[in-house]
Amino acid sequence: MKNKGLLVSIEGIDGSGKSSLAHALQKSLEAHDHQVILTKEPGDTPLGHQLRILLHEAKNDICDKAEYLLFAADRAQHFEQTIIPALEEGKVIISDRLDDSSVAYQGYGRGLDIDMIIQTNEWAMGNIKSDLTFYIKLDFTTALERIMQRGNKLTSFETEEKQFWKRVSDGFDKIFINRKNVIILDGKESIETLQKQATVKILELLKSGTDE
Ligand code: ADP
Ligand code: TYD
């Protein structure tokens, strides 16, 4: 059965502007009278919130496989508790990160088996895929400058070595290069420009869904 709602993910490295775009999109879609749920991975559900704290603060005590499985646990709970009910209610869901982040960070970044991650992600997500993904492409030097300016306490991921960031960033490029339902956005554009470009694409998709 086709879901009534629309699942949109936003991906990119830390500091690329995902959460800014997610909030901007919520505003512009609500202005077009759509019901929007803004969510994220990790940490949207009460369980996810606990997992997020573990993942951000206890990195040295978590091996790479366990790290992935904690993200997968967060994802399973996120789909069960937030995404599937919202899709059934016909909402537009904007998720700041989703399954592709695990492929980029745990697969390309940490070197875990990518096929295993893809398969486990599908299982955790009940075989639901995002309808559309925005990949905000930004070089990691600019992203890191923005993270520093943002001034929040750095997470364990944000203090990783440069080589890790290069693998993650190249990984995202590889994931999205031949994917159909992906829009690649230039992270150096202003938030307003990105908001306009992304809003147009979502409205097009919503319209094509009602025309079917
Ligand atoms: P992410 O969610 O990808 O980590 P954020 O949305 O938190 O990124 O953005 C990181 C920082 O960069 C914030 O201080 C934000 O205000 C700023 N920022 C976000 N998008 C842009 C943009 N397109 N141009 C310039 N600065 C931006
Ligand atoms: P968060 O504060 O949400 O990052 P952002 O700066 O993008 O807002 O922290 C989430 C961190 O977890 C981020 O560094 C990316 C990482 N991550 C993974 O390694 N694998 C995953 O599957 C997900 C969803 C996130």
CSV table of C-alpha atoms and ligand atoms in Angstrom, one decimal:
chain,number,residue,atom,x,y,z
A,1,MET,CA,0.0,0.0,0.0
A,2,LYS,CA,1.4,3.4,-0.9
A,3,ASN,CA,1.9,5.8,2.0
A,4,LYS,CA,-0.3,8.9,2.0
A,5,GLY,CA,2.4,11.2,3.3
A,6,LEU,CA,5.8,12.3,2.0
A,7,LEU,CA,9.2,11.4,3.6
A,8,VAL,CA,12.0,13.9,2.8
A,9,SER,CA,15.5,13.5,4.2
A,10,ILE,CA,18.3,16.1,4.4
A,11,GLU,CA,21.9,14.8,4.3
A,12,GLY,CA,25.4,16.2,4.4
A,13,ILE,CA,28.4,16.5,6.7
A,14,ASP,CA,28.1,18.2,10.1
A,15,GLY,CA,27.8,22.0,9.7
A,16,SER,CA,26.6,21.8,6.1
A,17,GLY,CA,23.3,23.6,6.9
A,18,LYS,CA,20.9,20.7,7.3
A,19,SER,CA,19.1,21.8,10.4
A,20,SER,CA,18.8,25.4,9.1
A,21,LEU,CA,17.3,24.1,5.8
A,22,ALA,CA,14.9,21.8,7.7
A,23,HIS,CA,13.5,24.7,9.8
A,24,ALA,CA,13.3,26.9,6.7
A,25,LEU,CA,11.4,24.2,4.8
A,26,GLN,CA,9.0,23.7,7.6
A,27,LYS,CA,8.1,27.4,7.4
A,28,SER,CA,7.7,27.6,3.7
A,29,LEU,CA,5.6,24.3,3.4
A,30,GLU,CA,3.4,25.4,6.3
A,31,ALA,CA,2.8,28.7,4.4
A,32,HIS,CA,1.5,26.5,1.6
A,33,ASP,CA,-0.9,24.8,4.0
A,34,HIS,CA,0.9,21.5,4.3
A,35,GLN,CA,1.2,19.7,7.7
A,36,VAL,CA,4.8,19.3,8.4
A,37,ILE,CA,6.7,17.1,10.9
A,38,LEU,CA,10.3,18.2,11.6
A,39,THR,CA,12.4,15.3,12.9
A,40,LYS,CA,16.0,14.1,13.0
A,41,GLU,CA,18.3,11.2,13.5
A,42,PRO,CA,19.6,10.5,16.0
A,43,GLY,CA,17.5,11.6,18.9
A,44,ASP,CA,13.8,12.2,17.9
A,45,THR,CA,12.2,9.7,20.3
A,46,PRO,CA,12.7,9.3,24.1
A,47,LEU,CA,14.8,6.2,23.5
A,48,GLY,CA,16.6,8.0,20.6
A,49,HIS,CA,17.4,10.9,23.0
A,50,GLN,CA,19.2,8.5,25.4
A,51,LEU,CA,21.0,6.9,22.5
A,52,ARG,CA,22.1,10.3,21.1
A,53,ILE,CA,23.7,11.2,24.5
A,54,LEU,CA,25.6,7.9,24.5
A,55,LEU,CA,26.7,8.3,20.9
A,56,HIS,CA,27.8,11.9,21.4
A,57,GLU,CA,29.6,11.6,24.7
A,58,ALA,CA,31.0,8.1,25.1
A,59,LYS,CA,32.6,7.5,21.7
A,60,ASN,CA,35.8,5.9,23.1
A,61,ASP,CA,33.9,3.2,24.9
A,62,ILE,CA,31.8,2.2,21.8
A,63,CYS,CA,33.3,-0.1,19.1
A,64,ASP,CA,32.4,0.7,15.5
A,65,LYS,CA,29.9,-2.1,15.1
A,66,ALA,CA,28.1,-1.1,18.3
A,67,GLU,CA,28.1,2.5,17.2
A,68,TYR,CA,26.3,1.5,14.0
A,69,LEU,CA,23.8,-0.7,15.8
A,70,LEU,CA,23.0,2.2,18.2
A,71,PHE,CA,22.2,4.4,15.2
A,72,ALA,CA,20.1,1.5,13.7
A,73,ALA,CA,18.2,1.1,17.0
A,74,ASP,CA,17.5,4.9,17.0
A,75,ARG,CA,16.3,4.5,13.4
A,76,ALA,CA,14.0,1.5,14.1
A,77,GLN,CA,12.4,3.4,17.0
A,78,HIS,CA,12.1,6.6,14.9
A,79,PHE,CA,10.2,4.8,12.2
A,80,GLU,CA,8.0,2.9,14.6
A,81,GLN,CA,7.1,5.9,16.8
A,82,THR,CA,7.3,9.0,14.5
A,83,ILE,CA,7.7,8.3,10.8
A,84,ILE,CA,5.2,5.5,10.1
A,85,PRO,CA,2.4,7.1,12.0
A,86,ALA,CA,3.0,10.5,10.4
A,87,LEU,CA,3.1,9.0,6.9
A,88,GLU,CA,-0.2,7.2,7.6
A,89,GLU,CA,-1.7,10.6,8.6
A,90,GLY,CA,-0.6,12.1,5.3
A,91,LYS,CA,2.0,14.5,6.7
A,92,VAL,CA,5.1,15.8,5.1
A,93,ILE,CA,8.1,14.6,7.2
A,94,ILE,CA,11.4,16.5,7.0
A,95,SER,CA,14.1,14.4,8.6
A,96,ASP,CA,17.5,16.0,9.4
A,97,ARG,CA,19.6,12.9,8.5
A,98,LEU,CA,18.3,9.4,7.8
A,99,ASP,CA,19.7,6.0,6.6
A,100,ASP,CA,22.3,7.5,4.2
A,101,SER,CA,24.2,9.1,7.2
A,102,SER,CA,25.0,5.6,8.4
A,103,VAL,CA,26.3,4.6,5.0
A,104,ALA,CA,28.5,7.7,4.9
A,105,TYR,CA,29.8,7.8,8.5
A,106,GLN,CA,29.8,4.1,9.6
A,107,GLY,CA,30.3,2.7,6.1
A,108,TYR,CA,32.7,5.0,4.3
A,109,GLY,CA,34.0,6.8,7.4
A,110,ARG,CA,34.6,3.9,9.8
A,111,GLY,CA,35.0,1.2,7.1
A,112,LEU,CA,32.1,-1.1,8.1
A,113,ASP,CA,30.5,-3.4,5.5
A,114,ILE,CA,28.3,-1.1,3.4
A,115,ASP,CA,26.0,-3.9,2.1
A,116,MET,CA,25.4,-5.0,5.7
A,117,ILE,CA,24.5,-1.4,6.7
A,118,ILE,CA,22.1,-1.0,3.7
A,119,GLN,CA,20.4,-4.2,4.5
A,120,THR,CA,20.1,-3.5,8.2
A,121,ASN,CA,18.8,0.0,7.5
A,122,GLU,CA,16.1,-1.4,5.3
A,123,TRP,CA,15.0,-3.8,8.0
A,124,ALA,CA,15.0,-1.1,10.7
A,125,MET,CA,12.9,1.2,8.4
A,126,GLY,CA,10.3,-1.5,7.6
A,127,ASN,CA,11.4,-1.2,3.9
A,128,ILE,CA,10.2,2.4,3.7
A,129,LYS,CA,12.4,4.6,1.7
A,130,SER,CA,12.6,8.4,1.6
A,131,ASP,CA,10.6,9.9,-1.3
A,132,LEU,CA,13.2,12.7,-1.8
A,133,THR,CA,16.6,13.5,-0.4
A,134,PHE,CA,18.4,16.9,-0.4
A,135,TYR,CA,22.1,16.5,-0.2
A,136,ILE,CA,23.8,19.7,0.9
A,137,LYS,CA,27.3,19.5,-0.5
A,138,LEU,CA,29.8,21.6,1.3
A,139,ASP,CA,33.6,21.3,1.7
A,140,PHE,CA,34.6,20.3,5.2
A,141,THR,CA,36.8,23.3,5.8
A,142,THR,CA,33.9,25.7,5.4
A,143,ALA,CA,31.6,23.3,7.4
A,144,LEU,CA,34.1,23.2,10.3
A,145,GLU,CA,34.4,27.1,10.3
A,146,ARG,CA,30.6,27.2,10.6
A,147,ILE,CA,30.6,24.7,13.4
A,148,MET,CA,33.2,26.8,15.3
A,149,GLN,CA,31.1,29.9,14.8
A,150,ARG,CA,27.9,28.2,15.9
A,151,GLY,CA,29.7,27.8,19.3
A,152,ASN,CA,28.0,24.7,20.6
A,153,LYS,CA,30.0,22.1,22.5
A,154,LEU,CA,31.7,19.8,19.9
A,155,THR,CA,30.3,16.3,19.6
A,156,SER,CA,32.7,13.3,19.5
A,157,PHE,CA,32.2,13.2,15.7
A,158,GLU,CA,33.1,16.8,15.2
A,159,THR,CA,36.5,16.3,16.8
A,160,GLU,CA,37.4,13.4,14.4
A,161,GLU,CA,40.6,13.7,12.4
A,162,LYS,CA,40.6,15.3,8.9
A,163,GLN,CA,41.0,12.0,7.1
A,164,PHE,CA,37.7,10.7,8.6
A,165,TRP,CA,35.9,13.8,7.3
A,166,LYS,CA,37.3,13.3,3.9
A,167,ARG,CA,36.1,9.7,3.8
A,168,VAL,CA,32.6,10.7,4.9
A,169,SER,CA,32.4,13.6,2.5
A,170,ASP,CA,33.6,11.5,-0.5
A,171,GLY,CA,31.3,8.8,0.7
A,172,PHE,CA,28.2,11.1,0.5
A,173,ASP,CA,29.3,12.0,-3.1
A,174,LYS,CA,29.5,8.3,-4.0
A,175,ILE,CA,26.1,7.5,-2.4
A,176,PHE,CA,24.3,10.2,-4.3
A,177,ILE,CA,26.0,10.4,-7.6
A,178,ASN,CA,23.6,8.0,-9.4
A,179,ARG,CA,20.6,8.1,-7.1
A,180,LYS,CA,17.3,9.1,-8.8
A,181,ASN,CA,15.4,10.9,-6.0
A,182,VAL,CA,18.2,13.2,-4.9
A,183,ILE,CA,18.6,16.9,-5.3
A,184,ILE,CA,22.2,18.1,-4.8
A,185,LEU,CA,22.3,21.6,-3.3
A,186,ASP,CA,25.3,23.9,-3.1
A,187,GLY,CA,25.9,24.5,0.6
A,188,LYS,CA,27.6,27.8,-0.2
A,189,GLU,CA,24.4,29.4,-1.4
A,190,SER,CA,22.4,31.4,1.2
A,191,ILE,CA,19.8,29.7,3.4
A,192,GLU,CA,17.1,31.6,1.5
A,193,THR,CA,18.3,30.3,-1.9
A,194,LEU,CA,18.4,26.7,-0.6
A,195,GLN,CA,15.0,27.1,1.0
A,196,LYS,CA,13.5,28.3,-2.3
A,197,GLN,CA,15.2,25.5,-4.4
A,198,ALA,CA,14.1,22.8,-2.0
A,199,THR,CA,10.5,24.1,-1.5
A,200,VAL,CA,9.9,24.1,-5.3
A,201,LYS,CA,11.0,20.5,-5.5
A,202,ILE,CA,8.8,19.3,-2.7
A,203,LEU,CA,5.8,21.2,-4.0
A,204,GLU,CA,6.3,19.6,-7.4
A,205,LEU,CA,6.4,16.2,-5.8
A,206,LEU,CA,3.3,16.8,-3.7
A,207,LYS,CA,1.5,18.0,-6.9
A,208,SER,CA,2.5,15.0,-8.9
A,209,GLY,CA,1.2,12.8,-6.1
A,210,THR,CA,-2.2,14.4,-6.2
A,211,ASP,CA,-2.3,14.4,-10.0
A,212,GLU,CA,-1.9,10.5,-10.1
B,1,ADP,P1,24.0,21.1,10.3
B,1,ADP,O1,22.6,20.9,10.8
B,1,ADP,O2,24.2,20.5,9.0
B,1,ADP,O3,25.1,20.7,11.3
B,1,ADP,P2,23.4,24.0,10.7
B,1,ADP,O4,22.1,24.2,10.0
B,1,ADP,O5,23.4,23.9,12.2
B,1,ADP,O6,24.2,22.7,10.1
B,1,ADP,O7,24.4,25.1,10.3
B,1,ADP,C1,25.7,25.3,10.9
B,1,ADP,C2,26.0,26.8,11.0
B,1,ADP,O8,26.1,27.4,9.7
B,1,ADP,C3,24.9,27.6,11.8
B,1,ADP,O9,25.5,28.6,12.6
B,1,ADP,C4,24.1,28.2,10.6
B,1,ADP,O10,23.5,29.4,11.0
B,1,ADP,C5,25.1,28.4,9.5
B,1,ADP,N1,24.5,28.2,8.2
B,1,ADP,C6,23.6,27.2,7.8
B,1,ADP,N2,23.3,27.3,6.5
B,1,ADP,C7,24.1,28.3,6.0
B,1,ADP,C8,24.2,28.8,4.7
B,1,ADP,N3,23.5,28.3,3.6
B,1,ADP,N4,25.1,29.8,4.5
B,1,ADP,C9,25.8,30.3,5.6
B,1,ADP,N5,25.7,29.9,6.9
B,1,ADP,C10,24.8,28.8,7.1
B,2,TYD,P1,24.1,16.0,15.2
B,2,TYD,O1,24.4,17.0,16.4
B,2,TYD,O2,22.7,15.7,14.9
B,2,TYD,O3,24.9,16.5,13.9
B,2,TYD,P2,24.7,17.7,13.0
B,2,TYD,O4,25.9,18.6,13.2
B,2,TYD,O5,24.7,17.1,11.7
B,2,TYD,O6,23.4,18.4,13.4
B,2,TYD,O7,25.0,14.7,15.5
B,2,TYD,C1,24.8,13.6,14.9
B,2,TYD,C2,26.2,13.0,14.6
B,2,TYD,O8,26.0,11.6,14.4
B,2,TYD,C3,26.8,13.6,13.3
B,2,TYD,O9,28.2,13.8,13.5
B,2,TYD,C4,26.6,12.5,12.3
B,2,TYD,C5,26.5,11.2,13.1
B,2,TYD,N1,25.7,10.2,12.5
B,2,TYD,C6,26.3,9.0,12.2
B,2,TYD,O10,27.5,8.8,12.3
B,2,TYD,N2,25.6,7.9,11.7
B,2,TYD,C7,24.2,8.0,11.5
B,2,TYD,O11,23.6,7.1,11.1
B,2,TYD,C8,23.6,9.3,11.9
B,2,TYD,C9,22.1,9.4,11.7
B,2,TYD,C10,24.4,10.3,12.4
